[in-house]
Tab-separated table of N, CA and C in Angstrom:
chain	number	residue	atom	x	y	z
C	1	UNK	N	-137.511	18.051	102.848
C	1	UNK	CA	-137.972	18.534	101.573
C	1	UNK	C	-138.276	20.022	101.744
C	2	UNK	N	-137.603	20.881	100.996
C	2	UNK	CA	-137.754	22.324	101.097
C	2	UNK	C	-138.638	22.838	99.967
C	3	UNK	N	-139.618	23.692	100.338
C	3	UNK	CA	-140.469	24.348	99.351
C	3	UNK	C	-140.368	25.841	99.537
C	4	UNK	N	-140.060	26.546	98.468
C	4	UNK	CA	-140.116	28.008	98.438
C	4	UNK	C	-140.948	28.387	97.233
C	5	UNK	N	-141.838	29.344	97.417
C	5	UNK	CA	-142.658	29.741	96.279
C	5	UNK	C	-142.954	31.226	96.349
C	6	UNK	N	-143.277	31.788	95.218
C	6	UNK	CA	-143.659	33.198	95.161
C	6	UNK	C	-145.126	33.330	95.524
C	7	UNK	N	-145.585	34.553	95.631
C	7	UNK	CA	-146.979	34.777	96.025
C	7	UNK	C	-147.967	34.289	94.973
C	8	UNK	N	-147.508	34.033	93.763
C	8	UNK	CA	-148.425	33.597	92.711
C	8	UNK	C	-148.386	32.089	92.484
C	9	UNK	N	-147.576	31.361	93.252
C	9	UNK	CA	-147.418	29.931	93.051
C	9	UNK	C	-148.016	29.165	94.214
C	10	UNK	N	-148.820	28.157	93.928
C	10	UNK	CA	-149.330	27.278	94.974
C	10	UNK	C	-148.837	25.867	94.701
C	11	UNK	N	-148.814	25.037	95.739
C	11	UNK	CA	-148.407	23.652	95.553
C	11	UNK	C	-149.215	22.748	96.462
C	12	UNK	N	-149.261	21.475	96.082
C	12	UNK	CA	-149.843	20.423	96.896
C	12	UNK	C	-148.778	19.365	97.095
C	13	UNK	N	-148.582	18.957	98.345
C	13	UNK	CA	-147.674	17.862	98.677
C	13	UNK	C	-148.527	16.788	99.327
C	14	UNK	N	-148.680	15.665	98.657
C	14	UNK	CA	-149.625	14.650	99.117
C	14	UNK	C	-149.082	13.246	98.887
C	15	UNK	N	-149.302	12.369	99.871
C	15	UNK	CA	-149.010	10.952	99.716
C	15	UNK	C	-147.536	10.594	99.749
C	16	UNK	N	-146.714	11.385	100.432
C	16	UNK	CA	-145.275	11.126	100.490
C	16	UNK	C	-144.872	10.578	101.849
C	17	UNK	N	-143.712	9.905	101.874
C	17	UNK	CA	-143.096	9.464	103.116
C	17	UNK	C	-141.802	10.236	103.281
C	18	UNK	N	-141.745	11.093	104.286
C	18	UNK	CA	-140.584	11.933	104.555
C	18	UNK	C	-139.996	11.449	105.875
C	19	UNK	N	-138.998	10.584	105.778
C	19	UNK	CA	-138.527	9.818	106.927
C	19	UNK	C	-137.030	10.027	107.140
C	20	UNK	N	-136.663	10.247	108.407
C	20	UNK	CA	-135.269	10.297	108.855
C	20	UNK	C	-134.418	11.327	108.117
C	21	UNK	N	-134.948	12.512	107.912
C	21	UNK	CA	-134.167	13.597	107.323
C	21	UNK	C	-133.330	14.275	108.402
C	22	UNK	N	-132.187	14.827	108.013
C	22	UNK	CA	-131.334	15.539	108.962
C	22	UNK	C	-132.037	16.751	109.549
C	23	UNK	N	-132.811	17.475	108.733
C	23	UNK	CA	-133.557	18.652	109.172
C	23	UNK	C	-135.036	18.348	109.199
C	24	UNK	N	-135.839	19.366	108.899
C	24	UNK	CA	-137.285	19.179	108.861
C	24	UNK	C	-137.655	18.108	107.839
C	25	UNK	N	-138.771	17.414	108.108
C	25	UNK	CA	-139.309	16.518	107.092
C	25	UNK	C	-139.858	17.328	105.933
C	26	UNK	N	-140.643	18.359	106.260
C	26	UNK	CA	-141.171	19.308	105.275
C	26	UNK	C	-140.831	20.707	105.768
C	27	UNK	N	-140.161	21.481	104.940
C	27	UNK	CA	-139.723	22.831	105.288
C	27	UNK	C	-140.329	23.784	104.266
C	28	UNK	N	-141.338	24.566	104.684
C	28	UNK	CA	-142.014	25.479	103.765
C	28	UNK	C	-141.579	26.902	104.089
C	29	UNK	N	-140.915	27.535	103.142
C	29	UNK	CA	-140.483	28.926	103.260
C	29	UNK	C	-141.053	29.666	102.064
C	30	UNK	N	-141.995	30.549	102.293
C	30	UNK	CA	-142.598	31.207	101.140
C	30	UNK	C	-143.389	32.434	101.536
C	31	UNK	N	-143.896	33.093	100.548
C	31	UNK	CA	-144.811	34.207	100.766
C	31	UNK	C	-146.150	33.931	100.096
C	32	UNK	N	-146.363	32.709	99.701
C	32	UNK	CA	-147.569	32.362	98.964
C	32	UNK	C	-148.719	31.966	99.860
C	33	UNK	N	-149.794	31.551	99.230
C	33	UNK	CA	-150.965	31.087	99.972
C	33	UNK	C	-151.657	30.002	99.169
C	34	UNK	N	-152.558	29.316	99.835
C	34	UNK	CA	-153.344	28.289	99.161
C	34	UNK	C	-152.653	26.949	99.033
C	35	UNK	N	-151.561	26.735	99.748
C	35	UNK	CA	-150.843	25.465	99.667
C	35	UNK	C	-151.562	24.381	100.466
C	36	UNK	N	-151.318	23.128	100.099
C	36	UNK	CA	-151.943	21.994	100.763
C	36	UNK	C	-150.885	20.932	101.041
C	37	UNK	N	-150.771	20.541	102.311
C	37	UNK	CA	-149.935	19.412	102.720
C	37	UNK	C	-150.888	18.375	103.289
C	38	UNK	N	-151.034	17.230	102.630
C	38	UNK	CA	-152.005	16.248	103.112
C	38	UNK	C	-151.559	14.818	102.858
C	39	UNK	N	-152.014	13.937	103.738
C	39	UNK	CA	-151.806	12.497	103.611
C	39	UNK	C	-150.333	12.114	103.478
C	40	UNK	N	-149.466	12.811	104.221
C	40	UNK	CA	-148.043	12.495	104.221
C	40	UNK	C	-147.669	11.802	105.529
C	41	UNK	N	-146.661	10.941	105.467
C	41	UNK	CA	-146.050	10.369	106.653
C	41	UNK	C	-144.749	11.130	106.896
C	42	UNK	N	-144.670	11.833	108.022
C	42	UNK	CA	-143.499	12.625	108.381
C	42	UNK	C	-142.966	12.013	109.676
C	43	UNK	N	-141.842	11.290	109.573
C	43	UNK	CA	-141.414	10.434	110.687
C	43	UNK	C	-139.910	10.507	110.924
C	44	UNK	N	-139.526	10.679	112.191
C	44	UNK	CA	-138.126	10.552	112.595
C	44	UNK	C	-137.210	11.630	112.050
C	45	UNK	N	-137.697	12.859	111.899
C	45	UNK	CA	-136.890	13.913	111.289
C	45	UNK	C	-136.177	14.768	112.330
C	46	UNK	N	-135.230	15.591	111.852
C	46	UNK	CA	-134.467	16.481	112.712
C	46	UNK	C	-133.300	15.808	113.397
C	47	UNK	N	-132.767	14.778	112.790
C	47	UNK	CA	-131.732	13.967	113.428
C	47	UNK	C	-130.307	14.407	113.103
C	48	UNK	N	-130.146	15.467	112.314
C	48	UNK	CA	-128.813	15.826	111.819
C	48	UNK	C	-128.006	16.754	112.704
C	49	UNK	N	-128.477	17.046	113.926
C	49	UNK	CA	-127.715	17.897	114.812
C	49	UNK	C	-127.837	19.385	114.508
C	50	UNK	N	-128.778	19.778	113.635
C	50	UNK	CA	-129.020	21.188	113.357
C	50	UNK	C	-130.150	21.679	114.254
C	51	UNK	N	-130.535	22.948	114.112
C	51	UNK	CA	-131.675	23.457	114.880
C	51	UNK	C	-132.988	23.256	114.140
C	52	UNK	N	-132.978	22.534	113.050
C	52	UNK	CA	-134.189	22.231	112.292
C	52	UNK	C	-134.676	20.844	112.690
C	53	UNK	N	-135.365	20.771	113.835
C	53	UNK	CA	-135.698	19.482	114.422
C	53	UNK	C	-137.165	19.098	114.336
C	54	UNK	N	-138.011	19.962	113.777
C	54	UNK	CA	-139.445	19.672	113.696
C	54	UNK	C	-139.767	18.761	112.517
C	55	UNK	N	-140.928	18.137	112.590
C	55	UNK	CA	-141.407	17.333	111.461
C	55	UNK	C	-141.783	18.218	110.293
C	56	UNK	N	-142.582	19.259	110.569
C	56	UNK	CA	-142.986	20.230	109.555
C	56	UNK	C	-142.652	21.617	110.067
C	57	UNK	N	-141.952	22.405	109.262
C	57	UNK	CA	-141.630	23.783	109.607
C	57	UNK	C	-142.266	24.743	108.614
C	58	UNK	N	-143.146	25.613	109.102
C	58	UNK	CA	-143.705	26.712	108.308
C	58	UNK	C	-143.008	27.945	108.851
C	59	UNK	N	-141.991	28.456	108.134
C	59	UNK	CA	-141.091	29.362	108.809
C	59	UNK	C	-140.442	30.403	107.917
C	60	UNK	N	-139.926	31.415	108.548
C	60	UNK	CA	-139.052	32.466	108.068
C	60	UNK	C	-139.540	33.167	106.819
C	61	UNK	N	-138.646	33.876	106.208
C	61	UNK	CA	-138.927	34.755	105.082
C	61	UNK	C	-140.107	35.655	105.437
C	62	UNK	N	-140.996	35.904	104.521
C	62	UNK	CA	-142.101	36.831	104.776
C	62	UNK	C	-143.330	36.129	105.333
C	63	UNK	N	-143.274	34.830	105.467
C	63	UNK	CA	-144.422	34.084	105.972
C	63	UNK	C	-145.423	33.794	104.869
C	64	UNK	N	-146.461	33.113	105.227
C	64	UNK	CA	-147.500	32.765	104.282
C	64	UNK	C	-148.832	32.733	104.996
C	65	UNK	N	-149.882	32.475	104.245
C	65	UNK	CA	-151.211	32.420	104.844
C	65	UNK	C	-152.080	31.454	104.066
C	66	UNK	N	-153.204	31.100	104.674
C	66	UNK	CA	-154.182	30.213	104.035
C	66	UNK	C	-153.550	28.914	103.551
C	67	UNK	N	-152.738	28.316	104.420
C	67	UNK	CA	-152.118	27.027	104.150
C	67	UNK	C	-152.920	25.974	104.905
C	68	UNK	N	-153.164	24.828	104.293
C	68	UNK	CA	-153.866	23.738	104.961
C	68	UNK	C	-152.916	22.565	105.144
C	69	UNK	N	-152.809	22.103	106.389
C	69	UNK	CA	-152.020	20.926	106.739
C	69	UNK	C	-153.014	19.939	107.341
C	70	UNK	N	-153.352	18.882	106.594
C	70	UNK	CA	-154.407	17.978	107.058
C	70	UNK	C	-154.094	16.519	106.748
C	71	UNK	N	-154.596	15.675	107.615
C	71	UNK	CA	-154.547	14.219	107.449
C	71	UNK	C	-153.130	13.680	107.284
C	72	UNK	N	-152.173	14.302	107.964
C	72	UNK	CA	-150.793	13.826	107.962
C	72	UNK	C	-150.520	13.068	109.254
C	73	UNK	N	-149.553	12.162	109.217
C	73	UNK	CA	-149.035	11.527	110.418
C	73	UNK	C	-147.653	12.097	110.658
C	74	UNK	N	-147.462	12.718	111.837
C	74	UNK	CA	-146.217	13.399	112.168
C	74	UNK	C	-145.740	12.825	113.492
C	75	UNK	N	-144.647	12.050	113.455
C	75	UNK	CA	-144.208	11.329	114.644
C	75	UNK	C	-142.688	11.175	114.670
C	76	UNK	N	-142.169	11.047	115.865
C	76	UNK	CA	-140.764	10.695	116.042
C	76	UNK	C	-139.765	11.779	115.716
C	77	UNK	N	-140.186	13.029	115.555
C	77	UNK	CA	-139.237	14.109	115.292
C	77	UNK	C	-138.468	14.436	116.567
C	78	UNK	N	-137.243	14.905	116.402
C	78	UNK	CA	-136.421	15.273	117.548
C	78	UNK	C	-137.061	16.428	118.320
C	79	UNK	N	-137.617	17.411	117.613
C	79	UNK	CA	-138.236	18.584	118.242
C	79	UNK	C	-139.744	18.539	118.152
C	80	UNK	N	-140.350	19.691	117.811
C	80	UNK	CA	-141.803	19.798	117.672
C	80	UNK	C	-142.305	18.967	116.492
C	81	UNK	N	-143.575	18.585	116.555
C	81	UNK	CA	-144.196	17.954	115.395
C	81	UNK	C	-144.352	18.957	114.267
C	82	UNK	N	-144.960	20.111	114.588
C	82	UNK	CA	-145.173	21.196	113.627
C	82	UNK	C	-144.765	22.499	114.295
C	83	UNK	N	-144.006	23.334	113.601
C	83	UNK	CA	-143.707	24.681	114.072
C	83	UNK	C	-144.281	25.678	113.083
C	84	UNK	N	-145.031	26.661	113.604
C	84	UNK	CA	-145.580	27.744	112.793
C	84	UNK	C	-144.877	29.020	113.235
C	85	UNK	N	-144.027	29.545	112.376
C	85	UNK	CA	-143.212	30.718	112.666
C	85	UNK	C	-144.063	31.970	112.842
C	86	UNK	N	-143.501	32.989	113.449
C	86	UNK	CA	-144.237	34.208	113.802
C	86	UNK	C	-144.836	34.952	112.618
C	87	UNK	N	-144.314	34.790	111.413
C	87	UNK	CA	-144.801	35.538	110.249
C	87	UNK	C	-145.997	34.881	109.567
C	88	UNK	N	-146.426	33.718	110.022
C	88	UNK	CA	-147.470	32.952	109.346
C	88	UNK	C	-148.835	33.156	109.999
C	89	UNK	N	-149.890	33.199	109.165
C	89	UNK	CA	-151.241	33.378	109.689
C	89	UNK	C	-152.251	32.583	108.870
C	90	UNK	N	-153.433	32.410	109.433
C	90	UNK	CA	-154.545	31.710	108.769
C	90	UNK	C	-154.130	30.313	108.293
C	91	UNK	N	-153.432	29.589	109.173
C	91	UNK	CA	-153.001	28.230	108.880
C	91	UNK	C	-154.051	27.273	109.439
C	92	UNK	N	-154.537	26.358	108.619
C	92	UNK	CA	-155.480	25.346	109.067
C	92	UNK	C	-154.711	24.057	109.328
C	93	UNK	N	-154.684	23.650	110.593
C	93	UNK	CA	-154.076	22.383	111.001
C	93	UNK	C	-155.217	21.491	111.458
C	94	UNK	N	-155.548	20.479	110.673
C	94	UNK	CA	-156.741	19.689	110.968
C	94	UNK	C	-156.548	18.217	110.627
C	95	UNK	N	-157.108	17.358	111.431
C	95	UNK	CA	-157.180	15.920	111.208
C	95	UNK	C	-155.807	15.277	111.055
C	96	UNK	N	-154.780	15.884	111.669
C	96	UNK	CA	-153.441	15.301	111.674
C	96	UNK	C	-153.281	14.407	112.892
C	97	UNK	N	-152.436	13.401	112.786
C	97	UNK	CA	-152.062	12.570	113.918
C	97	UNK	C	-150.637	12.961	114.289
C	98	UNK	N	-150.499	13.684	115.398
C	98	UNK	CA	-149.214	14.221	115.836
C	98	UNK	C	-148.906	13.606	117.196
C	99	UNK	N	-147.857	12.768	117.257
C	99	UNK	CA	-147.572	12.068	118.514
C	99	UNK	C	-146.114	11.620	118.556
C	100	UNK	N	-145.615	11.413	119.763
C	100	UNK	CA	-144.291	10.823	119.945
C	100	UNK	C	-143.137	11.690	119.476
C	101	UNK	N	-143.328	12.999	119.434
C	101	UNK	CA	-142.241	13.897	119.058
C	101	UNK	C	-141.497	14.333	120.316
C	102	UNK	N	-140.287	14.876	120.148
C	102	UNK	CA	-139.446	15.221	121.285
C	102	UNK	C	-139.883	16.448	122.048
C	103	UNK	N	-140.717	17.292	121.445
C	103	UNK	CA	-141.177	18.506	122.115
C	103	UNK	C	-142.681	18.633	121.882
C	104	UNK	N	-143.182	19.834	121.662
C	104	UNK	CA	-144.620	20.051	121.495
C	104	UNK	C	-145.152	19.387	120.229
C	105	UNK	N	-146.421	19.073	120.231
C	105	UNK	CA	-147.063	18.596	119.008
C	105	UNK	C	-147.126	19.714	117.983
C	106	UNK	N	-147.620	20.884	118.407
C	106	UNK	CA	-147.720	22.071	117.552
C	106	UNK	C	-147.188	23.254	118.351
C	107	UNK	N	-146.236	23.987	117.781
C	107	UNK	CA	-145.672	25.174	118.429
C	107	UNK	C	-145.995	26.396	117.583
C	108	UNK	N	-146.910	27.242	118.076
C	108	UNK	CA	-147.198	28.524	117.439
C	108	UNK	C	-146.234	29.530	118.046
C	109	UNK	N	-145.260	29.968	117.278
C	109	UNK	CA	-144.154	30.755	117.811
C	109	UNK	C	-144.419	32.256	117.739
C	110	UNK	N	-144.096	32.956	118.814
C	110	UNK	CA	-144.212	34.417	118.859
C	110	UNK	C	-142.990	35.086	118.248
C	111	UNK	N	-141.944	34.315	117.997
C	111	UNK	CA	-140.694	34.848	117.447
C	111	UNK	C	-140.329	34.073	116.187
C	112	UNK	N	-139.445	34.644	115.393
C	112	UNK	CA	-138.926	33.942	114.231
C	112	UNK	C	-137.801	33.033	114.701
C	113	UNK	N	-138.034	31.742	114.622
C	113	UNK	CA	-137.089	30.785	115.192
C	113	UNK	C	-137.234	29.446	114.492
C	114	UNK	N	-136.124	28.752	114.273
C	114	UNK	CA	-136.187	27.420	113.686
C	114	UNK	C	-136.757	26.388	114.648
C	115	UNK	N	-136.691	26.663	115.946
C	115	UNK	CA	-137.111	25.682	116.939
C	115	UNK	C	-138.352	26.078	117.714
C	116	UNK	N	-138.955	27.222	117.416
C	116	UNK	CA	-140.130	27.663	118.148
C	116	UNK	C	-139.746	28.253	119.490
C	117	UNK	N	-140.766	28.552	120.297
C	117	UNK	CA	-140.491	29.175	121.591
C	117	UNK	C	-141.235	28.497	122.738
C	118	UNK	N	-141.708	27.285	122.519
C	118	UNK	CA	-142.363	26.543	123.591
C	118	UNK	C	-143.827	26.901	123.752
C	119	UNK	N	-144.389	26.484	124.873
C	119	UNK	CA	-145.813	26.683	125.147
C	119	UNK	C	-146.119	28.174	125.273
C	120	UNK	N	-147.141	28.629	124.571
C	120	UNK	CA	-147.634	30.000	124.685
C	120	UNK	C	-148.860	29.974	125.592
C	121	UNK	N	-148.809	30.748	126.655
C	121	UNK	CA	-149.892	30.764	127.637
C	121	UNK	C	-151.149	31.386	127.014
C	122	UNK	N	-152.322	30.785	127.286
C	122	UNK	CA	-153.593	31.353	126.838
C	122	UNK	C	-153.806	32.727	127.461
C	123	UNK	N	-154.526	33.584	126.743
C	123	UNK	CA	-154.849	34.910	127.264
C	123	UNK	C	-156.248	35.307	126.817
C	124	UNK	N	-156.857	36.206	127.566
C	124	UNK	CA	-158.206	36.686	127.238
C	124	UNK	C	-158.160	37.538	125.979
C	125	UNK	N	-159.176	37.421	125.152
C	125	UNK	CA	-159.271	38.245	123.951
C	125	UNK	C	-158.493	37.700	122.774
C	126	UNK	N	-157.360	37.100	123.032
C	126	UNK	CA	-156.527	36.435	122.034
C	126	UNK	C	-156.220	37.311	120.831
C	127	UNK	N	-155.847	38.566	121.051
C	127	UNK	CA	-155.497	39.478	119.965
C	127	UNK	C	-153.999	39.577	119.793
C	128	UNK	N	-153.331	38.448	119.643
C	128	UNK	CA	-151.869	38.408	119.609
C	128	UNK	C	-151.332	38.435	118.192
C	129	UNK	N	-150.038	38.722	118.092
C	129	UNK	CA	-149.348	38.541	116.819
C	129	UNK	C	-148.319	37.446	117.020
C	130	UNK	N	-148.105	36.675	115.990
C	130	UNK	CA	-147.198	35.544	116.035
C	130	UNK	C	-147.743	34.456	115.142
C	131	UNK	N	-147.123	33.294	115.173
C	131	UNK	CA	-147.555	32.178	114.352
C	131	UNK	C	-149.025	31.862	114.543
C	132	UNK	N	-149.786	31.909	113.462
C	132	UNK	CA	-151.236	31.678	113.470
C	132	UNK	C	-151.926	32.548	114.518
C	133	UNK	N	-151.427	33.762	114.696
C	133	UNK	CA	-151.933	34.741	115.658
C	133	UNK	C	-151.958	34.206	117.090
C	134	UNK	N	-151.061	33.253	117.377
C	134	UNK	CA	-150.953	32.642	118.711
C	134	UNK	C	-152.312	32.221	119.259
C	135	UNK	N	-153.080	31.573	118.404
C	135	UNK	CA	-154.405	31.086	118.763
C	135	UNK	C	-154.359	30.323	120.083
C	136	UNK	N	-155.278	30.631	120.997
C	136	UNK	CA	-155.331	29.933	122.281
C	136	UNK	C	-155.611	28.449	122.077
C	137	UNK	N	-155.031	27.616	122.941
C	137	UNK	CA	-155.337	26.193	122.892
C	137	UNK	C	-156.619	25.934	123.677
C	138	UNK	N	-157.387	24.890	123.318
C	138	UNK	CA	-158.656	24.628	124.013
C	138	UNK	C	-158.411	24.128	125.435
C	139	UNK	N	-159.309	24.493	126.322
C	139	UNK	CA	-159.257	24.021	127.702
C	139	UNK	C	-160.561	23.280	127.976
C	140	UNK	N	-160.456	22.021	128.336
C	140	UNK	CA	-161.622	21.200	128.642
C	140	UNK	C	-161.973	21.401	130.110
C	141	UNK	N	-163.146	21.972	130.379
C	141	UNK	CA	-163.580	22.242	131.754
C	141	UNK	C	-164.287	21.055	132.392
C	142	UNK	N	-165.065	20.334	131.587
C	142	UNK	CA	-165.753	19.167	132.136
C	142	UNK	C	-166.255	18.285	131.003
C	143	UNK	N	-166.551	17.038	131.370
C	143	UNK	CA	-167.158	16.089	130.442
C	143	UNK	C	-168.238	15.334	131.212
C	144	UNK	N	-169.417	15.202	130.608
C	144	UNK	CA	-170.511	14.476	131.243
C	144	UNK	C	-171.066	13.448	130.273
C	145	UNK	N	-171.573	12.368	130.821
C	145	UNK	CA	-172.177	11.315	130.010
C	145	UNK	C	-173.687	11.418	130.166
C	146	UNK	N	-174.396	11.444	129.042
C	146	UNK	CA	-175.853	11.468	129.022
C	146	UNK	C	-176.316	10.393	128.047
C	147	UNK	N	-176.626	9.226	128.576
C	147	UNK	CA	-177.004	8.104	127.720
C	147	UNK	C	-175.810	7.650	126.900
C	148	UNK	N	-175.946	7.689	125.565
C	148	UNK	CA	-174.881	7.277	124.663
C	148	UNK	C	-173.988	8.442	124.229
C	149	UNK	N	-174.246	9.628	124.796
C	149	UNK	CA	-173.503	10.827	124.383
C	149	UNK	C	-172.534	11.277	125.470
C	150	UNK	N	-171.405	11.828	125.050
C	150	UNK	CA	-170.480	12.493	125.957
C	150	UNK	C	-170.495	13.962	125.579
C	151	UNK	N	-170.767	14.822	126.548
C	151	UNK	CA	-170.819	16.264	126.316
C	151	UNK	C	-169.613	16.926	126.947
C	152	UNK	N	-168.946	17.774	126.197
C	152	UNK	CA	-167.758	18.471	126.665
C	152	UNK	C	-168.066	19.945	126.857
C	153	UNK	N	-167.599	20.511	127.948
C	153	UNK	CA	-167.717	21.944	128.200
C	153	UNK	C	-166.330	22.544	128.076
C	154	UNK	N	-166.180	23.433	127.104
C	154	UNK	CA	-164.888	24.065	126.857
C	154	UNK	C	-164.878	25.448	127.454
């Protein structure tokens, strides 16, 4: 399902089943902001032999910002679960179930690419440019149990 919108148009995509598409399950190409993708099942996409193998692609054109992707199930894609292209920023990816995809769960790409660029190494300061500003991934240093609580040190 392809979405393109102008900077003055917002959309909500909610409660859909996007299954076994040749390319991306959801392909968002726009310059807008304020979009919402929620409560969708995105399963088994990217099977058509193209380079569009992710479940959800936020990609190309001029990019977008302030997009929320939440409470979706993204599974079984040939490539990444979600790809965030280099032109996109301020993307909220929250409460999604991303599993069983052929590559990364989430690929924040430093380049403009339909397939992403793989794991981006964490760095100090995190002042990068790229998909969602190449936000560092969390590193769990330790976990301790104190009574009924588990405490995590990041």
